[in-house]
């Protein structure tokens, strides 16, 4: 079971956070603060020339997804926490943060996560 929150319908979000995926292997912003129980609508835009992902998950989930991408074994349950964005594409997902602590958002295109393409969500 996923313990860092649950997917939600974007229309029910408490607020919208816009995130940009950059070819410099970074997200802008790199840090987001949310309240426990808050539903955030993420609008993620890939302004680069290469494909990027936006995957919400705790550190364990990110590690497991990185292994999955490396092995082409796409068996993990993604349950509304993943966007795959081609160059110039914008995608939306909404997530309710049910636990206090740190949640990450990362890109697992080859080399991107290890290259630093990860941001933090502080849930308080």
Short mmCIF file of N, CA and C in Angstrom, two decimals:
data_model
loop_
_atom_site.label_atom_id
_atom_site.label_comp_id
_atom_site.label_asym_id
_atom_site.label_seq_id
_atom_site.Cartn_x
_atom_site.Cartn_y
_atom_site.Cartn_z
N UNK A 1 0.84 -1.20 0.00
CA UNK A 1 0.00 0.00 0.00
C UNK A 1 0.88 1.25 0.00
N UNK A 2 0.39 2.26 -0.68
CA UNK A 2 1.10 3.54 -0.74
C UNK A 2 0.76 4.32 0.53
N UNK A 3 1.78 4.75 1.26
CA UNK A 3 1.52 5.42 2.54
C UNK A 3 1.88 6.90 2.54
N UNK A 4 2.19 7.45 1.35
CA UNK A 4 2.54 8.88 1.30
C UNK A 4 1.40 9.71 0.75
N UNK A 5 0.20 9.13 0.66
CA UNK A 5 -0.95 9.89 0.23
C UNK A 5 -1.80 9.12 -0.75
N UNK A 6 -2.71 9.84 -1.40
CA UNK A 6 -3.62 9.18 -2.34
C UNK A 6 -3.99 10.13 -3.46
N UNK A 7 -4.31 9.57 -4.64
CA UNK A 7 -4.69 10.42 -5.76
C UNK A 7 -6.04 11.07 -5.51
N UNK A 8 -6.29 12.17 -6.20
CA UNK A 8 -7.54 12.89 -6.02
C UNK A 8 -7.95 13.50 -7.36
N UNK A 9 -9.18 13.93 -7.45
CA UNK A 9 -9.60 14.60 -8.69
C UNK A 9 -9.14 16.05 -8.63
N UNK A 10 -8.54 16.56 -9.71
CA UNK A 10 -7.98 17.93 -9.70
C UNK A 10 -9.00 18.99 -9.29
N UNK A 11 -10.27 18.78 -9.62
CA UNK A 11 -11.29 19.79 -9.32
C UNK A 11 -11.46 20.00 -7.81
N UNK A 12 -11.09 18.98 -7.03
CA UNK A 12 -11.30 19.05 -5.58
C UNK A 12 -10.08 19.59 -4.83
N UNK A 13 -9.07 20.04 -5.57
CA UNK A 13 -7.82 20.46 -4.93
C UNK A 13 -8.01 21.74 -4.11
N UNK A 14 -7.24 21.83 -3.03
CA UNK A 14 -7.23 23.04 -2.21
C UNK A 14 -6.49 24.18 -2.89
N UNK A 15 -5.46 23.85 -3.65
CA UNK A 15 -4.71 24.87 -4.38
C UNK A 15 -3.91 24.22 -5.49
N UNK A 16 -3.42 25.07 -6.40
CA UNK A 16 -2.63 24.60 -7.53
C UNK A 16 -1.18 25.01 -7.34
N UNK A 17 -0.28 24.08 -7.62
CA UNK A 17 1.16 24.36 -7.62
C UNK A 17 1.67 24.08 -9.02
N UNK A 18 2.29 25.08 -9.63
CA UNK A 18 2.85 24.89 -10.97
C UNK A 18 4.33 24.50 -10.85
N UNK A 19 4.70 23.47 -11.58
CA UNK A 19 6.07 22.95 -11.56
C UNK A 19 6.55 22.88 -13.00
N UNK A 20 7.81 23.25 -13.21
CA UNK A 20 8.42 23.16 -14.53
C UNK A 20 9.52 22.12 -14.50
N UNK A 21 9.52 21.22 -15.49
CA UNK A 21 10.58 20.23 -15.65
C UNK A 21 11.59 20.78 -16.65
N UNK A 22 12.84 20.82 -16.24
CA UNK A 22 13.90 21.47 -17.03
C UNK A 22 14.92 20.45 -17.54
N UNK A 23 15.44 20.70 -18.75
CA UNK A 23 16.47 19.82 -19.30
C UNK A 23 17.78 19.89 -18.51
N UNK A 24 17.92 20.88 -17.64
CA UNK A 24 19.09 20.95 -16.76
C UNK A 24 18.99 19.90 -15.64
N UNK A 25 18.02 18.97 -15.78
CA UNK A 25 17.76 17.91 -14.80
C UNK A 25 17.40 18.51 -13.44
N UNK A 26 16.41 19.39 -13.49
CA UNK A 26 15.93 20.04 -12.28
C UNK A 26 14.45 20.33 -12.43
N UNK A 27 13.80 20.49 -11.30
CA UNK A 27 12.43 20.98 -11.27
C UNK A 27 12.43 22.37 -10.67
N UNK A 28 11.53 23.21 -11.15
CA UNK A 28 11.33 24.52 -10.56
C UNK A 28 9.86 24.64 -10.18
N UNK A 29 9.53 24.84 -8.89
CA UNK A 29 10.46 24.94 -7.75
C UNK A 29 11.00 23.57 -7.34
N UNK A 30 12.07 23.59 -6.56
CA UNK A 30 12.68 22.34 -6.08
C UNK A 30 12.14 21.94 -4.71
N UNK A 31 11.41 22.84 -4.06
CA UNK A 31 10.86 22.55 -2.73
C UNK A 31 9.45 23.10 -2.64
N UNK A 32 8.55 22.31 -2.08
CA UNK A 32 7.15 22.71 -1.92
C UNK A 32 6.74 22.35 -0.50
N UNK A 33 6.01 23.25 0.16
CA UNK A 33 5.50 22.98 1.50
C UNK A 33 3.99 22.80 1.44
N UNK A 34 3.50 21.72 2.05
CA UNK A 34 2.06 21.47 2.09
C UNK A 34 1.65 21.09 3.51
N UNK A 35 0.37 21.20 3.77
CA UNK A 35 -0.16 20.80 5.07
C UNK A 35 -0.71 19.38 4.98
N UNK A 36 -0.56 18.62 6.04
CA UNK A 36 -1.14 17.28 6.09
C UNK A 36 -2.63 17.38 5.83
N UNK A 37 -3.14 16.53 4.93
CA UNK A 37 -4.55 16.54 4.58
C UNK A 37 -4.87 17.43 3.40
N UNK A 38 -3.90 18.22 2.96
CA UNK A 38 -4.13 19.14 1.84
C UNK A 38 -4.08 18.39 0.51
N UNK A 39 -4.97 18.79 -0.40
CA UNK A 39 -4.95 18.24 -1.75
C UNK A 39 -4.37 19.29 -2.69
N UNK A 40 -3.30 18.91 -3.36
CA UNK A 40 -2.60 19.82 -4.26
C UNK A 40 -2.82 19.37 -5.70
N UNK A 41 -3.20 20.32 -6.54
CA UNK A 41 -3.26 20.08 -7.98
C UNK A 41 -1.92 20.53 -8.55
N UNK A 42 -1.17 19.58 -9.08
CA UNK A 42 0.12 19.89 -9.70
C UNK A 42 -0.08 20.07 -11.20
N UNK A 43 0.32 21.23 -11.69
CA UNK A 43 0.34 21.47 -13.13
C UNK A 43 1.81 21.48 -13.53
N UNK A 44 2.21 20.46 -14.25
CA UNK A 44 3.63 20.26 -14.56
C UNK A 44 3.85 20.47 -16.05
N UNK A 45 4.78 21.36 -16.37
CA UNK A 45 5.10 21.66 -17.77
C UNK A 45 6.53 21.27 -18.07
N UNK A 46 6.71 20.54 -19.15
CA UNK A 46 8.06 20.20 -19.63
C UNK A 46 8.45 21.26 -20.66
N UNK A 47 9.32 22.18 -20.26
CA UNK A 47 9.75 23.25 -21.16
C UNK A 47 10.98 22.84 -21.97
N UNK A 48 11.44 21.60 -21.77
CA UNK A 48 12.68 21.17 -22.42
C UNK A 48 12.49 20.52 -23.77
N UNK A 49 13.57 19.92 -24.24
CA UNK A 49 13.60 19.26 -25.54
C UNK A 49 13.58 17.75 -25.41
N UNK A 50 13.58 17.23 -24.17
CA UNK A 50 13.59 15.79 -23.95
C UNK A 50 12.45 15.41 -22.99
N UNK A 51 12.08 14.14 -23.01
CA UNK A 51 10.98 13.67 -22.19
C UNK A 51 11.36 13.68 -20.70
N UNK A 52 10.40 14.06 -19.87
CA UNK A 52 10.59 14.02 -18.41
C UNK A 52 9.38 13.38 -17.75
N UNK A 53 9.61 12.90 -16.53
CA UNK A 53 8.53 12.38 -15.71
C UNK A 53 8.34 13.27 -14.49
N UNK A 54 7.19 13.15 -13.88
CA UNK A 54 6.91 13.77 -12.58
C UNK A 54 6.26 12.67 -11.77
N UNK A 55 7.04 12.10 -10.83
CA UNK A 55 6.59 10.97 -10.04
C UNK A 55 6.61 11.36 -8.56
N UNK A 56 5.44 11.33 -7.93
CA UNK A 56 5.35 11.63 -6.50
C UNK A 56 5.55 10.33 -5.72
N UNK A 57 6.40 10.39 -4.70
CA UNK A 57 6.57 9.21 -3.86
C UNK A 57 7.61 9.44 -2.80
N UNK A 58 7.58 8.60 -1.76
CA UNK A 58 8.61 8.71 -0.74
C UNK A 58 9.92 8.12 -1.29
N UNK A 59 10.97 8.18 -0.51
CA UNK A 59 12.29 7.75 -0.98
C UNK A 59 12.28 6.29 -1.42
N UNK A 60 11.59 5.43 -0.68
CA UNK A 60 11.54 4.01 -1.05
C UNK A 60 10.84 3.81 -2.39
N UNK A 61 9.75 4.54 -2.59
CA UNK A 61 9.01 4.42 -3.86
C UNK A 61 9.89 4.89 -5.01
N UNK A 62 10.60 6.01 -4.82
CA UNK A 62 11.46 6.54 -5.89
C UNK A 62 12.55 5.54 -6.24
N UNK A 63 13.17 4.93 -5.21
CA UNK A 63 14.22 3.93 -5.47
C UNK A 63 13.66 2.75 -6.25
N UNK A 64 12.48 2.29 -5.87
CA UNK A 64 11.87 1.14 -6.54
C UNK A 64 11.53 1.50 -7.99
N UNK A 65 11.02 2.71 -8.21
CA UNK A 65 10.66 3.12 -9.57
C UNK A 65 11.91 3.29 -10.42
N UNK A 66 12.99 3.78 -9.83
CA UNK A 66 14.26 3.92 -10.56
C UNK A 66 14.73 2.54 -11.03
N UNK A 67 14.64 1.54 -10.15
CA UNK A 67 15.02 0.17 -10.54
C UNK A 67 14.11 -0.35 -11.64
N UNK A 68 12.83 -0.07 -11.53
CA UNK A 68 11.85 -0.53 -12.51
C UNK A 68 12.16 0.06 -13.89
N UNK A 69 12.45 1.37 -13.93
CA UNK A 69 12.75 2.02 -15.20
C UNK A 69 14.03 1.44 -15.81
N UNK A 70 15.00 1.14 -14.96
CA UNK A 70 16.28 0.63 -15.44
C UNK A 70 16.13 -0.78 -16.03
N UNK A 71 15.15 -1.52 -15.54
CA UNK A 71 15.00 -2.91 -15.97
C UNK A 71 13.87 -3.10 -16.99
N UNK A 72 13.18 -2.01 -17.34
CA UNK A 72 12.04 -2.09 -18.26
C UNK A 72 10.92 -2.98 -17.73
N UNK A 73 10.88 -3.17 -16.41
CA UNK A 73 9.82 -3.98 -15.80
C UNK A 73 8.76 -3.02 -15.27
N UNK A 74 7.73 -2.76 -16.07
CA UNK A 74 6.75 -1.75 -15.71
C UNK A 74 5.58 -2.36 -14.94
N UNK A 75 5.89 -3.02 -13.83
CA UNK A 75 4.85 -3.75 -13.11
C UNK A 75 4.34 -3.01 -11.88
N UNK A 76 4.99 -1.92 -11.50
CA UNK A 76 4.60 -1.23 -10.28
C UNK A 76 3.24 -0.58 -10.39
N UNK A 77 2.57 -0.47 -9.26
CA UNK A 77 1.30 0.25 -9.22
C UNK A 77 1.58 1.75 -9.14
N UNK A 78 1.08 2.50 -10.09
CA UNK A 78 1.35 3.93 -10.08
C UNK A 78 0.18 4.78 -9.62
N UNK A 79 -1.02 4.29 -9.65
CA UNK A 79 -2.13 4.87 -8.91
C UNK A 79 -2.21 6.40 -8.92
N UNK A 80 -2.06 6.99 -10.08
CA UNK A 80 -2.32 8.42 -10.17
C UNK A 80 -1.23 9.34 -9.68
N UNK A 81 -0.01 8.81 -9.44
CA UNK A 81 1.07 9.65 -8.91
C UNK A 81 2.16 9.92 -9.95
N UNK A 82 1.89 9.64 -11.22
CA UNK A 82 2.93 9.76 -12.24
C UNK A 82 2.41 10.50 -13.47
N UNK A 83 3.23 11.44 -13.96
CA UNK A 83 3.01 12.06 -15.26
C UNK A 83 4.23 11.78 -16.12
N UNK A 84 4.01 11.48 -17.39
CA UNK A 84 5.10 11.39 -18.37
C UNK A 84 4.84 12.48 -19.39
N UNK A 85 5.82 13.38 -19.53
CA UNK A 85 5.61 14.58 -20.33
C UNK A 85 6.61 14.66 -21.48
N UNK A 86 6.09 14.68 -22.69
CA UNK A 86 6.93 14.90 -23.85
C UNK A 86 7.31 16.39 -23.90
N UNK A 87 8.33 16.74 -24.71
CA UNK A 87 8.75 18.15 -24.79
C UNK A 87 7.58 19.07 -25.09
N UNK A 88 7.46 20.13 -24.29
CA UNK A 88 6.41 21.11 -24.49
C UNK A 88 5.06 20.74 -23.91
N UNK A 89 4.95 19.55 -23.36
CA UNK A 89 3.66 19.07 -22.85
C UNK A 89 3.42 19.51 -21.41
N UNK A 90 2.13 19.74 -21.09
CA UNK A 90 1.73 20.04 -19.70
C UNK A 90 0.78 18.95 -19.25
N UNK A 91 0.94 18.53 -18.00
CA UNK A 91 0.06 17.52 -17.45
C UNK A 91 -0.38 17.94 -16.05
N UNK A 92 -1.49 17.35 -15.61
CA UNK A 92 -2.04 17.70 -14.31
C UNK A 92 -2.32 16.43 -13.51
N UNK A 93 -1.95 16.46 -12.24
CA UNK A 93 -2.40 15.42 -11.33
C UNK A 93 -2.67 16.07 -9.98
N UNK A 94 -3.56 15.46 -9.21
CA UNK A 94 -3.87 15.97 -7.88
C UNK A 94 -3.56 14.88 -6.87
N UNK A 95 -3.02 15.29 -5.74
CA UNK A 95 -2.58 14.35 -4.71
C UNK A 95 -2.94 14.90 -3.34
N UNK A 96 -3.48 14.03 -2.50
CA UNK A 96 -3.78 14.38 -1.12
C UNK A 96 -2.68 13.81 -0.24
N UNK A 97 -2.06 14.69 0.55
CA UNK A 97 -0.94 14.27 1.41
C UNK A 97 -1.49 13.91 2.79
N UNK A 98 -1.45 12.61 3.10
CA UNK A 98 -2.13 12.10 4.29
C UNK A 98 -1.21 11.92 5.49
N UNK A 99 0.11 11.98 5.26
CA UNK A 99 1.07 11.77 6.34
C UNK A 99 2.04 12.95 6.40
N UNK A 100 2.40 13.34 7.61
CA UNK A 100 3.45 14.35 7.77
C UNK A 100 4.79 13.73 7.40
N UNK A 101 5.71 14.55 6.94
CA UNK A 101 7.05 14.06 6.59
C UNK A 101 7.47 14.57 5.24
N UNK A 102 8.44 13.89 4.65
CA UNK A 102 8.99 14.33 3.37
C UNK A 102 8.56 13.39 2.26
N UNK A 103 8.02 13.97 1.20
CA UNK A 103 7.69 13.23 -0.01
C UNK A 103 8.52 13.85 -1.13
N UNK A 104 8.89 13.05 -2.11
CA UNK A 104 9.74 13.54 -3.20
C UNK A 104 8.96 13.53 -4.51
N UNK A 105 9.43 14.35 -5.45
CA UNK A 105 8.97 14.21 -6.84
C UNK A 105 10.20 14.10 -7.70
N UNK A 106 10.19 13.12 -8.58
CA UNK A 106 11.39 12.84 -9.36
C UNK A 106 11.08 12.49 -10.79
N UNK A 107 12.13 12.55 -11.62
CA UNK A 107 12.07 12.10 -13.00
C UNK A 107 12.99 10.89 -13.13
N UNK A 108 12.45 9.81 -13.73
CA UNK A 108 13.23 8.58 -13.84
C UNK A 108 13.54 8.22 -15.28
N UNK A 109 13.52 9.21 -16.16
CA UNK A 109 14.12 8.97 -17.47
C UNK A 109 15.60 8.63 -17.21
N UNK A 110 16.24 7.82 -18.07
CA UNK A 110 17.59 7.33 -17.77
C UNK A 110 18.58 8.44 -17.39
N UNK A 111 19.15 8.32 -16.20
CA UNK A 111 20.17 9.25 -15.73
C UNK A 111 19.64 10.51 -15.07
N UNK A 112 18.35 10.77 -15.18
CA UNK A 112 17.82 12.05 -14.68
C UNK A 112 17.76 12.11 -13.15
N UNK A 113 17.25 11.05 -12.54
CA UNK A 113 17.11 11.07 -11.07
C UNK A 113 18.50 11.14 -10.42
N UNK A 114 19.41 10.28 -10.90
CA UNK A 114 20.79 10.31 -10.37
C UNK A 114 21.46 11.65 -10.66
N UNK A 115 21.01 12.32 -11.73
CA UNK A 115 21.56 13.61 -12.10
C UNK A 115 21.01 14.76 -11.26
N UNK A 116 20.09 14.44 -10.36
CA UNK A 116 19.58 15.46 -9.45
C UNK A 116 18.18 15.94 -9.75
N UNK A 117 17.48 15.25 -10.66
CA UNK A 117 16.13 15.70 -11.03
C UNK A 117 15.12 15.18 -10.01
N UNK A 118 15.15 15.82 -8.84
CA UNK A 118 14.26 15.44 -7.75
C UNK A 118 13.97 16.66 -6.90
N UNK A 119 12.74 16.78 -6.46
CA UNK A 119 12.35 17.88 -5.58
C UNK A 119 11.74 17.32 -4.31
N UNK A 120 11.59 18.18 -3.29
CA UNK A 120 11.05 17.71 -2.03
C UNK A 120 9.74 18.43 -1.70
N UNK A 121 8.84 17.67 -1.10
CA UNK A 121 7.57 18.20 -0.58
C UNK A 121 7.59 17.97 0.92
N UNK A 122 7.57 19.06 1.67
CA UNK A 122 7.56 18.95 3.13
C UNK A 122 6.11 19.01 3.59
N UNK A 123 5.64 17.92 4.20
CA UNK A 123 4.26 17.83 4.67
C UNK A 123 4.26 18.04 6.18
N UNK A 124 3.58 19.10 6.62
CA UNK A 124 3.60 19.38 8.07
C UNK A 124 2.19 19.46 8.64
#
